[in-house]
mmCIF file of C-alpha atoms in Angstrom:
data_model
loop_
_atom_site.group_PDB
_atom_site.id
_atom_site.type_symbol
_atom_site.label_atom_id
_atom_site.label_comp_id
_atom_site.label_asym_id
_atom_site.label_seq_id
_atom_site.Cartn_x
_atom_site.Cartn_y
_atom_site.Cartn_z
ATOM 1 C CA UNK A 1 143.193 -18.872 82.497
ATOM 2 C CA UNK A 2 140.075 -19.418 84.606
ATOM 3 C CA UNK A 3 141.176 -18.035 87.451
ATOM 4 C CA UNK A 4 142.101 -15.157 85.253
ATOM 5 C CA UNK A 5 138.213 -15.442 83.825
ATOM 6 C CA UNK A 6 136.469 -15.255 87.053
ATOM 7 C CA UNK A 7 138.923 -12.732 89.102
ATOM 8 C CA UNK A 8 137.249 -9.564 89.907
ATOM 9 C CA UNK A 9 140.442 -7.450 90.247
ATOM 10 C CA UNK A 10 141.556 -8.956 86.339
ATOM 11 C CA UNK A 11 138.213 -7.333 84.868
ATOM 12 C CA UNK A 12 138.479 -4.458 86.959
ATOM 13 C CA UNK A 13 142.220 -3.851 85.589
ATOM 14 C CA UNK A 14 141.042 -3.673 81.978
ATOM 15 C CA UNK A 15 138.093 -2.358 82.312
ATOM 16 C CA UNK A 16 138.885 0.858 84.440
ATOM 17 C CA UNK A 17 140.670 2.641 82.136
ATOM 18 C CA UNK A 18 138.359 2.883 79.702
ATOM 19 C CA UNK A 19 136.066 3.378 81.656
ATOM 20 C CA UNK A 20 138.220 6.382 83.535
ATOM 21 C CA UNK A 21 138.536 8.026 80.113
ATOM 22 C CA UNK A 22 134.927 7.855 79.258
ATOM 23 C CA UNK A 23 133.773 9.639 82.532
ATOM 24 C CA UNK A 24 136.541 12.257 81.644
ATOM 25 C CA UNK A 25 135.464 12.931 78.208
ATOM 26 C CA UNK A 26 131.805 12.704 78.510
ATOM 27 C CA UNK A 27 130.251 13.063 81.718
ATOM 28 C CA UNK A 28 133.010 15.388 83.074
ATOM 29 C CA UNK A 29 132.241 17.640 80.504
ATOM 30 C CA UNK A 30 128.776 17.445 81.000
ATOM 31 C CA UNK A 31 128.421 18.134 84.374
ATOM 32 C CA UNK A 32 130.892 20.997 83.312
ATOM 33 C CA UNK A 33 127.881 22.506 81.078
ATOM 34 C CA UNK A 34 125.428 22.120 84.010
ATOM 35 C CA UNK A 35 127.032 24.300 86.004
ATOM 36 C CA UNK A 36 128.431 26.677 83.480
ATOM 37 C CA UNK A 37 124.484 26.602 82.618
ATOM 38 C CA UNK A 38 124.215 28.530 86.329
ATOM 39 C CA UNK A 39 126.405 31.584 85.488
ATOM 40 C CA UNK A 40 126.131 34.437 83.662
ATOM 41 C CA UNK A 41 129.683 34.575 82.165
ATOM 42 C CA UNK A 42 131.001 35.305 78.469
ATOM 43 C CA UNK A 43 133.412 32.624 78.524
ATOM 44 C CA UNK A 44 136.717 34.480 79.114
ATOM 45 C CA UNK A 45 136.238 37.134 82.092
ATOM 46 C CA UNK A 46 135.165 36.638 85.617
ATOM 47 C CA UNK A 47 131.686 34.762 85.733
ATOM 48 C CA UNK A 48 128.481 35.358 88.643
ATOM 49 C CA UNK A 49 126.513 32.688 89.682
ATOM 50 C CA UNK A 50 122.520 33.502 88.741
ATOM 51 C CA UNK A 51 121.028 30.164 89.700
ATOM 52 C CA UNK A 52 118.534 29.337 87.306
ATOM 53 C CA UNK A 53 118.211 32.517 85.533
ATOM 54 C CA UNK A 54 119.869 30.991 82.466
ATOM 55 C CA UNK A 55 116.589 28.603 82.279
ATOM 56 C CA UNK A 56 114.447 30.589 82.795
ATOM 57 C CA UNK A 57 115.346 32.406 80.111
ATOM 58 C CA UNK A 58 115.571 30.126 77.817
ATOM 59 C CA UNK A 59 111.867 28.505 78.530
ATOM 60 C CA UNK A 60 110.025 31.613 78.753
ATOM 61 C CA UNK A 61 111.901 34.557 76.692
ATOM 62 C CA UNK A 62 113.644 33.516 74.388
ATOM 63 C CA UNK A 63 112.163 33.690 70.837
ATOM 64 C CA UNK A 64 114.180 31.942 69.169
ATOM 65 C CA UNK A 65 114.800 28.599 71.391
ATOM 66 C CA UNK A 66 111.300 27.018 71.275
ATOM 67 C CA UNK A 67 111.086 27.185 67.503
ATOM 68 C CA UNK A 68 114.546 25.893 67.148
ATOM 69 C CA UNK A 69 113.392 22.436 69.255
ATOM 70 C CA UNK A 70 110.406 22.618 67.019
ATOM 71 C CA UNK A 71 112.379 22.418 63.579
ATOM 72 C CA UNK A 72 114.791 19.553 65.683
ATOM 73 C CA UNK A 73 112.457 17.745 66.574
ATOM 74 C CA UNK A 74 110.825 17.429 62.902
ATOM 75 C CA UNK A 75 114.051 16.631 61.764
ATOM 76 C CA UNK A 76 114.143 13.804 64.305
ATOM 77 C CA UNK A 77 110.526 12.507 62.596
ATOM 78 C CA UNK A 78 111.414 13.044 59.300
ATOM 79 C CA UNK A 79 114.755 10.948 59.817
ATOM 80 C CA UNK A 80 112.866 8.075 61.770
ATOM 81 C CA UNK A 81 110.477 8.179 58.885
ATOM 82 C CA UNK A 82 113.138 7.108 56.582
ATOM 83 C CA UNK A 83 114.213 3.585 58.037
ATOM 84 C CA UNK A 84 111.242 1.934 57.053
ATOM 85 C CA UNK A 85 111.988 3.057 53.014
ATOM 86 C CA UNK A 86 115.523 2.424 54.190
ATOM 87 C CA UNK A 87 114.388 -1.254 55.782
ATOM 88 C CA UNK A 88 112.095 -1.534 52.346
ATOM 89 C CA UNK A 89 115.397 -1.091 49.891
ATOM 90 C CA UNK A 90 117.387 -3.435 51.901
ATOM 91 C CA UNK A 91 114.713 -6.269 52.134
ATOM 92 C CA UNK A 92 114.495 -5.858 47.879
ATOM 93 C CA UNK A 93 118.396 -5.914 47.472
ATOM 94 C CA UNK A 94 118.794 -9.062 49.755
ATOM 95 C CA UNK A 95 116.086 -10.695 47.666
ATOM 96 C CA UNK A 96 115.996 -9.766 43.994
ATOM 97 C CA UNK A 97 120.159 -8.188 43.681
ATOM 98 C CA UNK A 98 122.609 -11.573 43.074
ATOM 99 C CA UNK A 99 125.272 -9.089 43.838
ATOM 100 C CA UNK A 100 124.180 -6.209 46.355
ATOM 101 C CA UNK A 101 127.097 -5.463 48.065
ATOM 102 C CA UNK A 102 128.044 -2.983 45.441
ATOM 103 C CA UNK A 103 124.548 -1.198 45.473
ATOM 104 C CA UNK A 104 125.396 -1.174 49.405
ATOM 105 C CA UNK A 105 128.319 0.572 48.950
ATOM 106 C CA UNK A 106 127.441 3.066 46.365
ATOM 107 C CA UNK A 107 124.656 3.998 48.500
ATOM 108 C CA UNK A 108 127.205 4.180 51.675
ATOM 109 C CA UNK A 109 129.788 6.606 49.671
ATOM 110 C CA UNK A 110 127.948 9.801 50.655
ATOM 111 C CA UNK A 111 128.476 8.675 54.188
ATOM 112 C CA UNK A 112 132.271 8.758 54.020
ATOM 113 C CA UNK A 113 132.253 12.830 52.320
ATOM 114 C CA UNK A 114 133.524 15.385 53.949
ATOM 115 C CA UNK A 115 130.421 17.169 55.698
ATOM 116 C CA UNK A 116 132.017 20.364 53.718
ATOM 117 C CA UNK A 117 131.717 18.785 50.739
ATOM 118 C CA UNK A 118 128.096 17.649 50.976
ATOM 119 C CA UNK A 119 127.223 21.070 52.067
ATOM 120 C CA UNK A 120 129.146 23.021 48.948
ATOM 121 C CA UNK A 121 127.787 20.310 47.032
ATOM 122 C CA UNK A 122 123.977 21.001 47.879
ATOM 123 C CA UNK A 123 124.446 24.530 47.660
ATOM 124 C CA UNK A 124 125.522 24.948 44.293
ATOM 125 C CA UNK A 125 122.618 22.864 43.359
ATOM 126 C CA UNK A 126 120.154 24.643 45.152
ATOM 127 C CA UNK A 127 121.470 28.169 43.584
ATOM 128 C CA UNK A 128 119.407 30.017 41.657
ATOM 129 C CA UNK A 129 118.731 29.012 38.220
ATOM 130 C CA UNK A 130 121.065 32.133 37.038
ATOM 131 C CA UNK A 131 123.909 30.826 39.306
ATOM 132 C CA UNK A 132 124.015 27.538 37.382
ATOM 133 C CA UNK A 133 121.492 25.796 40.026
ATOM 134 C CA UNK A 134 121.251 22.051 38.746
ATOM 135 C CA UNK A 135 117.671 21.764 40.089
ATOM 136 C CA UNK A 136 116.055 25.039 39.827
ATOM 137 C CA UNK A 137 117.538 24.385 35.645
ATOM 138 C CA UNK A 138 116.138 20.337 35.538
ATOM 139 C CA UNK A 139 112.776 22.208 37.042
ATOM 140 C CA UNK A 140 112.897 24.514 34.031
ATOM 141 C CA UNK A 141 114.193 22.015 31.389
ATOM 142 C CA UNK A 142 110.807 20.179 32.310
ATOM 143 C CA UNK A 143 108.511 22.567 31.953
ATOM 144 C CA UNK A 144 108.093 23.306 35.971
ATOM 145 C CA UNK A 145 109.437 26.705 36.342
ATOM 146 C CA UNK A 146 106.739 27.861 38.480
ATOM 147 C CA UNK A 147 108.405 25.596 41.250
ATOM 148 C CA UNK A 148 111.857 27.214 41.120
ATOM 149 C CA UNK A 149 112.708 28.449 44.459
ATOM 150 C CA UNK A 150 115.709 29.958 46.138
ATOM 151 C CA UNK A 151 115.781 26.818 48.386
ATOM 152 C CA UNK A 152 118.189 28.259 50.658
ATOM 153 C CA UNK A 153 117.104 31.655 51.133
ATOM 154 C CA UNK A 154 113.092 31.633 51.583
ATOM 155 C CA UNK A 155 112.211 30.957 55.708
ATOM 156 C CA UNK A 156 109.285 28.451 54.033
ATOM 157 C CA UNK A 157 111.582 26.078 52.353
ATOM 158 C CA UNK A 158 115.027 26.328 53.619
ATOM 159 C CA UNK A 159 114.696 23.598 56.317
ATOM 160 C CA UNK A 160 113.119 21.638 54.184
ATOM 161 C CA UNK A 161 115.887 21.389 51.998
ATOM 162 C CA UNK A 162 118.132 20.863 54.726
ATOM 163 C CA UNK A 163 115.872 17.944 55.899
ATOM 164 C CA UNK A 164 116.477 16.469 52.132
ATOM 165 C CA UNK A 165 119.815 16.733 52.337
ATOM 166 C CA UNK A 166 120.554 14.780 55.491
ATOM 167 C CA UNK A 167 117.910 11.931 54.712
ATOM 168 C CA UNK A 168 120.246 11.614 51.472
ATOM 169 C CA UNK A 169 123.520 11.500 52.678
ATOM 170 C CA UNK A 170 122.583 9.081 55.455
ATOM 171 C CA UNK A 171 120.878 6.629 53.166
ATOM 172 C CA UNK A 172 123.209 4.427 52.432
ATOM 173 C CA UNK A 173 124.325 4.277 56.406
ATOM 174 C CA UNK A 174 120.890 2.815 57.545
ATOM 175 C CA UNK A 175 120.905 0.928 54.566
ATOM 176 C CA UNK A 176 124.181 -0.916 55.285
ATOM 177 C CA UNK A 177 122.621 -1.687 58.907
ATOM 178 C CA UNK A 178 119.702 -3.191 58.061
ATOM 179 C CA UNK A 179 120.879 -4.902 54.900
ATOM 180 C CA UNK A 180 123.500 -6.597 57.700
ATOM 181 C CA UNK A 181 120.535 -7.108 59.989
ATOM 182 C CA UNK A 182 118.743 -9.137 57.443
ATOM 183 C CA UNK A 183 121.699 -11.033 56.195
ATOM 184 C CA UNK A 184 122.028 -12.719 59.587
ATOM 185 C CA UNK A 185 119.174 -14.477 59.781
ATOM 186 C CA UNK A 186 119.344 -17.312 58.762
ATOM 187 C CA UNK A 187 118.426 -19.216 55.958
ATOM 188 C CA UNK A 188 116.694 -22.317 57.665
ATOM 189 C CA UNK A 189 114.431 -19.986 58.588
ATOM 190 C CA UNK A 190 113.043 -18.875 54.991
ATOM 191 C CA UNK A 191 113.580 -22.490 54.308
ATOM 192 C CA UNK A 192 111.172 -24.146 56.851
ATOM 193 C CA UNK A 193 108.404 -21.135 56.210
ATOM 194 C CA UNK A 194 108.371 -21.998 52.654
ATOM 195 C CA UNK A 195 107.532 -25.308 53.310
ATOM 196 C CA UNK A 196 104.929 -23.940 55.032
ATOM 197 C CA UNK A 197 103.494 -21.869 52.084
ATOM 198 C CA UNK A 198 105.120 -18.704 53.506
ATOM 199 C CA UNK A 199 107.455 -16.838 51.113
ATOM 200 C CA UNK A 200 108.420 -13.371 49.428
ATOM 201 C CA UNK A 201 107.116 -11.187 51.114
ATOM 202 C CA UNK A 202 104.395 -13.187 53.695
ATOM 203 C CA UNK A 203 108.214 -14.223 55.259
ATOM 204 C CA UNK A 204 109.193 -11.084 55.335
ATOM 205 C CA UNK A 205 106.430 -10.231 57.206
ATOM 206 C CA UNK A 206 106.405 -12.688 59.332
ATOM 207 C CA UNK A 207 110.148 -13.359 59.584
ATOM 208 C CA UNK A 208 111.978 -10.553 58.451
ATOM 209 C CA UNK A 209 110.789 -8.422 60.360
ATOM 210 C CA UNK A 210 109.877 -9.101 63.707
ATOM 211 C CA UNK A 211 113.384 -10.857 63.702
ATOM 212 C CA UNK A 212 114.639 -7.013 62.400
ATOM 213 C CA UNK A 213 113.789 -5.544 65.259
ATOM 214 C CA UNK A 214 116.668 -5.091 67.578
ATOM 215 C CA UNK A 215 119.196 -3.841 64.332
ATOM 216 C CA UNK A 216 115.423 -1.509 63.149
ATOM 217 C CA UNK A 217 115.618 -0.190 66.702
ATOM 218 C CA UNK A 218 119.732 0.484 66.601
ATOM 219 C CA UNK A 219 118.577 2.713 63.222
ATOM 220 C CA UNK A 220 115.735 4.488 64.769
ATOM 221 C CA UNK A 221 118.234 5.636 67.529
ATOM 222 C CA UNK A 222 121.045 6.728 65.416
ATOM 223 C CA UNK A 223 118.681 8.879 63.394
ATOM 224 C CA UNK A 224 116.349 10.280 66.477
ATOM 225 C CA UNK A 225 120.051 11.315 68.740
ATOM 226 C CA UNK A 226 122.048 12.045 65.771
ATOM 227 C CA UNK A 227 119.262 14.341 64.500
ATOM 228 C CA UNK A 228 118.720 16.323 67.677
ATOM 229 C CA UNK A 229 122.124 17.093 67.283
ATOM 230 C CA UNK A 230 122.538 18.310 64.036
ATOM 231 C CA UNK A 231 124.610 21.085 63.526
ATOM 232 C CA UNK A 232 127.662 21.154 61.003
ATOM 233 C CA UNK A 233 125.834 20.166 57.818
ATOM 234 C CA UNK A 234 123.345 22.964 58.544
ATOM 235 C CA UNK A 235 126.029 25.474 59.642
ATOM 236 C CA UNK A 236 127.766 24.751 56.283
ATOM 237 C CA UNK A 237 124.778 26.052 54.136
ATOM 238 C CA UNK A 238 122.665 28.123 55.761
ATOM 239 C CA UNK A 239 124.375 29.182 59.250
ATOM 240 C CA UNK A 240 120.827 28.714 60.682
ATOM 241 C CA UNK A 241 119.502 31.949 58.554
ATOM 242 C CA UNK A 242 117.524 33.324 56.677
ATOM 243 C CA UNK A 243 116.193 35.402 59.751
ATOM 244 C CA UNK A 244 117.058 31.732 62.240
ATOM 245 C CA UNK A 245 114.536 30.169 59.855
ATOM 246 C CA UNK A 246 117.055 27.009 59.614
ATOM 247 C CA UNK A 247 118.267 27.126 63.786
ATOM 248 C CA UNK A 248 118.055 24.046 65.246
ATOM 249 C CA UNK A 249 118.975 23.591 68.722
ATOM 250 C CA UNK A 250 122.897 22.827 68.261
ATOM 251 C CA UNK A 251 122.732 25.939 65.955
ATOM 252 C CA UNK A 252 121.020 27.905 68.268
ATOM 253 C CA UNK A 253 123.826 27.310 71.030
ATOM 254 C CA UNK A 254 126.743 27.970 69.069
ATOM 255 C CA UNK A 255 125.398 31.369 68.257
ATOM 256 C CA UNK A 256 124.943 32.604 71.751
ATOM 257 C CA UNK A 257 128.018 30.803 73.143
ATOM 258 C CA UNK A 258 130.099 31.716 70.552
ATOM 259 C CA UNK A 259 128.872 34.641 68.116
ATOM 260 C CA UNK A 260 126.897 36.239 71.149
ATOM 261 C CA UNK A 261 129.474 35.600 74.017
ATOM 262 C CA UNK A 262 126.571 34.454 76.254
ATOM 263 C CA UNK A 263 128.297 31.101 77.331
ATOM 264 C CA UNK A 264 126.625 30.578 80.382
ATOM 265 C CA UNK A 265 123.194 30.752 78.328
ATOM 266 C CA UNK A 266 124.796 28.474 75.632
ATOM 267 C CA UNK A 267 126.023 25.866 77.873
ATOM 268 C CA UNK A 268 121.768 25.958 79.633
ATOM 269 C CA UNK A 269 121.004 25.099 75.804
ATOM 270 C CA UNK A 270 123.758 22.521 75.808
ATOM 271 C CA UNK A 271 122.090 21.369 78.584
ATOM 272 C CA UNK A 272 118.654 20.956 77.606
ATOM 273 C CA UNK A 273 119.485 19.616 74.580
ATOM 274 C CA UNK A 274 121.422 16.282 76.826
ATOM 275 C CA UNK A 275 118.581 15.969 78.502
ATOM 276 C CA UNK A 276 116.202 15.838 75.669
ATOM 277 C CA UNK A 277 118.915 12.835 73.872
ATOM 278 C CA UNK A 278 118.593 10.919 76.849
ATOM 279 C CA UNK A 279 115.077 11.234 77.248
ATOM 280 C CA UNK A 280 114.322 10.128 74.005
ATOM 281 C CA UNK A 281 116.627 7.051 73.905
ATOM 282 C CA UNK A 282 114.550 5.882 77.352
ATOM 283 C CA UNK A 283 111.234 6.245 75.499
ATOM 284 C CA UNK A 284 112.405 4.930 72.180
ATOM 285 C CA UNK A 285 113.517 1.791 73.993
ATOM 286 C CA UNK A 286 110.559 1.394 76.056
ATOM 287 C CA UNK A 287 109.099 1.308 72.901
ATOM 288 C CA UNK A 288 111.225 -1.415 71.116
ATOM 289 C CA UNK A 289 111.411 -3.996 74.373
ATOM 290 C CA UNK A 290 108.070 -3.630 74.175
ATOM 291 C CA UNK A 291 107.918 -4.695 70.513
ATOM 292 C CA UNK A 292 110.679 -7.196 71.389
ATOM 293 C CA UNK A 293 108.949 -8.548 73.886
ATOM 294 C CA UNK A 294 105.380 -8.935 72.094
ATOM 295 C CA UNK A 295 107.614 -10.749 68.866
ATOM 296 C CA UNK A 296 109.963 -12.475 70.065
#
């Protein structure tokens, strides 16, 4: 067994194929988007090669594309905005909830619906009052029927309802990771700070916390890269309309790839949008080592 351990050629056995299929299925493909991202081809007849056309393009005339990355990029904030409620809520159910794992899981089930669902779900409710809309009716049962709204059809307020949406059904996800987060620290901990005088929430300052960090950071990452790629929730409801009031990136490239046969522009949006995942993981854990580093 420990020459097994230390051998080289034993790792290398079980770790190559997995590692073979994840260079097939992810950066194959991607480097199969960069170039695709060079041609001016409709994604079934012959293709020609414009270099960088399909960029340029897309930076400098395209109307739609830069307010697209606007809306996905508030998305991203308004889903990083969430974890510290989300932290908040898990701190009170490990603390003041004998039994939280139910809460945990109620607040989880949304999680494990059908994306279809959710969507059919929200759109009934935002209908129209007249189509049996549950919140344009609560609005008027309470006396506020000056803010009904078609919340799915007006440019202003349609991606804010999408934005609602998605911080609701991914509640309970965050929730579940840093209620898990705080349940592994341990106890000793709490137990030596309030001998100290430090308890409720002074240790959750000071303990909580800064010992949070790495699972806090794992939840600000899902939300910023799963956020920039949005797309089937928002497909569901609005297709990215009224008038691409609700296009988002993701959105935005399915449309020309697939609705506008322009797949060698879709596949330079495709592109774009990697690089702007990858460049916000690097900064988002520049930011967290540094945090890690100044608390820990």
């Amino acid at each position: 067994m420990n020459v097994l351990r230390v051998s080289r050629w034993t790792i290398a056995a079980f770790v190559l194929p997995c590692l073979l299929l994840y260079v097939c299925l992810v950066f194959v493909p991607i480097l199969v988007s960069l170039y695709s991202g060079l041609l001016d081809w409709n994604g079934i007849g012959d293709s020609r090669f414009i270099g960088l056309g399909n960029f340029k393009q897309l930076l400098f005339d395209d109307p739609v594309f830069w307010p697209s990355v606007k809306r996905t990029l508030v998305f991203a904030i308004f889903s990083m905005a969430e974890i510290p409620v989300v932290l908040f809520v898990a701190i009170l159910l490990s603390r003041f909830v004998k039994k939280p794992n139910f809460l945990v899981s109620s607040y989880f089930l949304p999680v494990i619906l059908s994306v279809v669902i959710i969507g059919q779900l929200w759109k009934t409710i935002y209908n129209p009052a007249s189509m049996g809309g549950m919140l344009n009716q609560l609005l008027e049962a309470v006396g506020l029927g000056d803010w009904t709204r078609s919340w799915l059809t007006e440019p202003d307020v349609a991606m804010y309802s999408l934005y609602f949406v998605a911080l609701w059904q991914y509640l309970g996800y965050h929730t579940l990771i840093q209620f898990t987060g705080i349940q592994n620290i341990p106890s000793d901990i709490y137990e030596a700070a309030k001998i100290d005088g430090a308890e409720g929430l002074k240790a959750d300052w000071y303990i909580t916390l800064p010992m949070n960090i790495p699972i806090f950071k794992i939840s600000i990452v899902l939300a910023f890269i799963g956020s920039l790629q949005a797309f089937d929730m928002i497909m569901v409801m609005t297709g990215g309309g009224p008038a691409h009031a609700t296009d988002v990136i993701s959105t935005h490239m399915y449309n020309m790839s697939f609705l506008s046969m322009k797949y060698g522009y879709g596949s330079a949006i495709a592109a774009f949008l990697v690089m702007l995942c990858l460049v916000a993981t690097v900064l988002v854990n520049l930011v967290f080592n540094r945090l890690e580093r100044k608390y820990t």
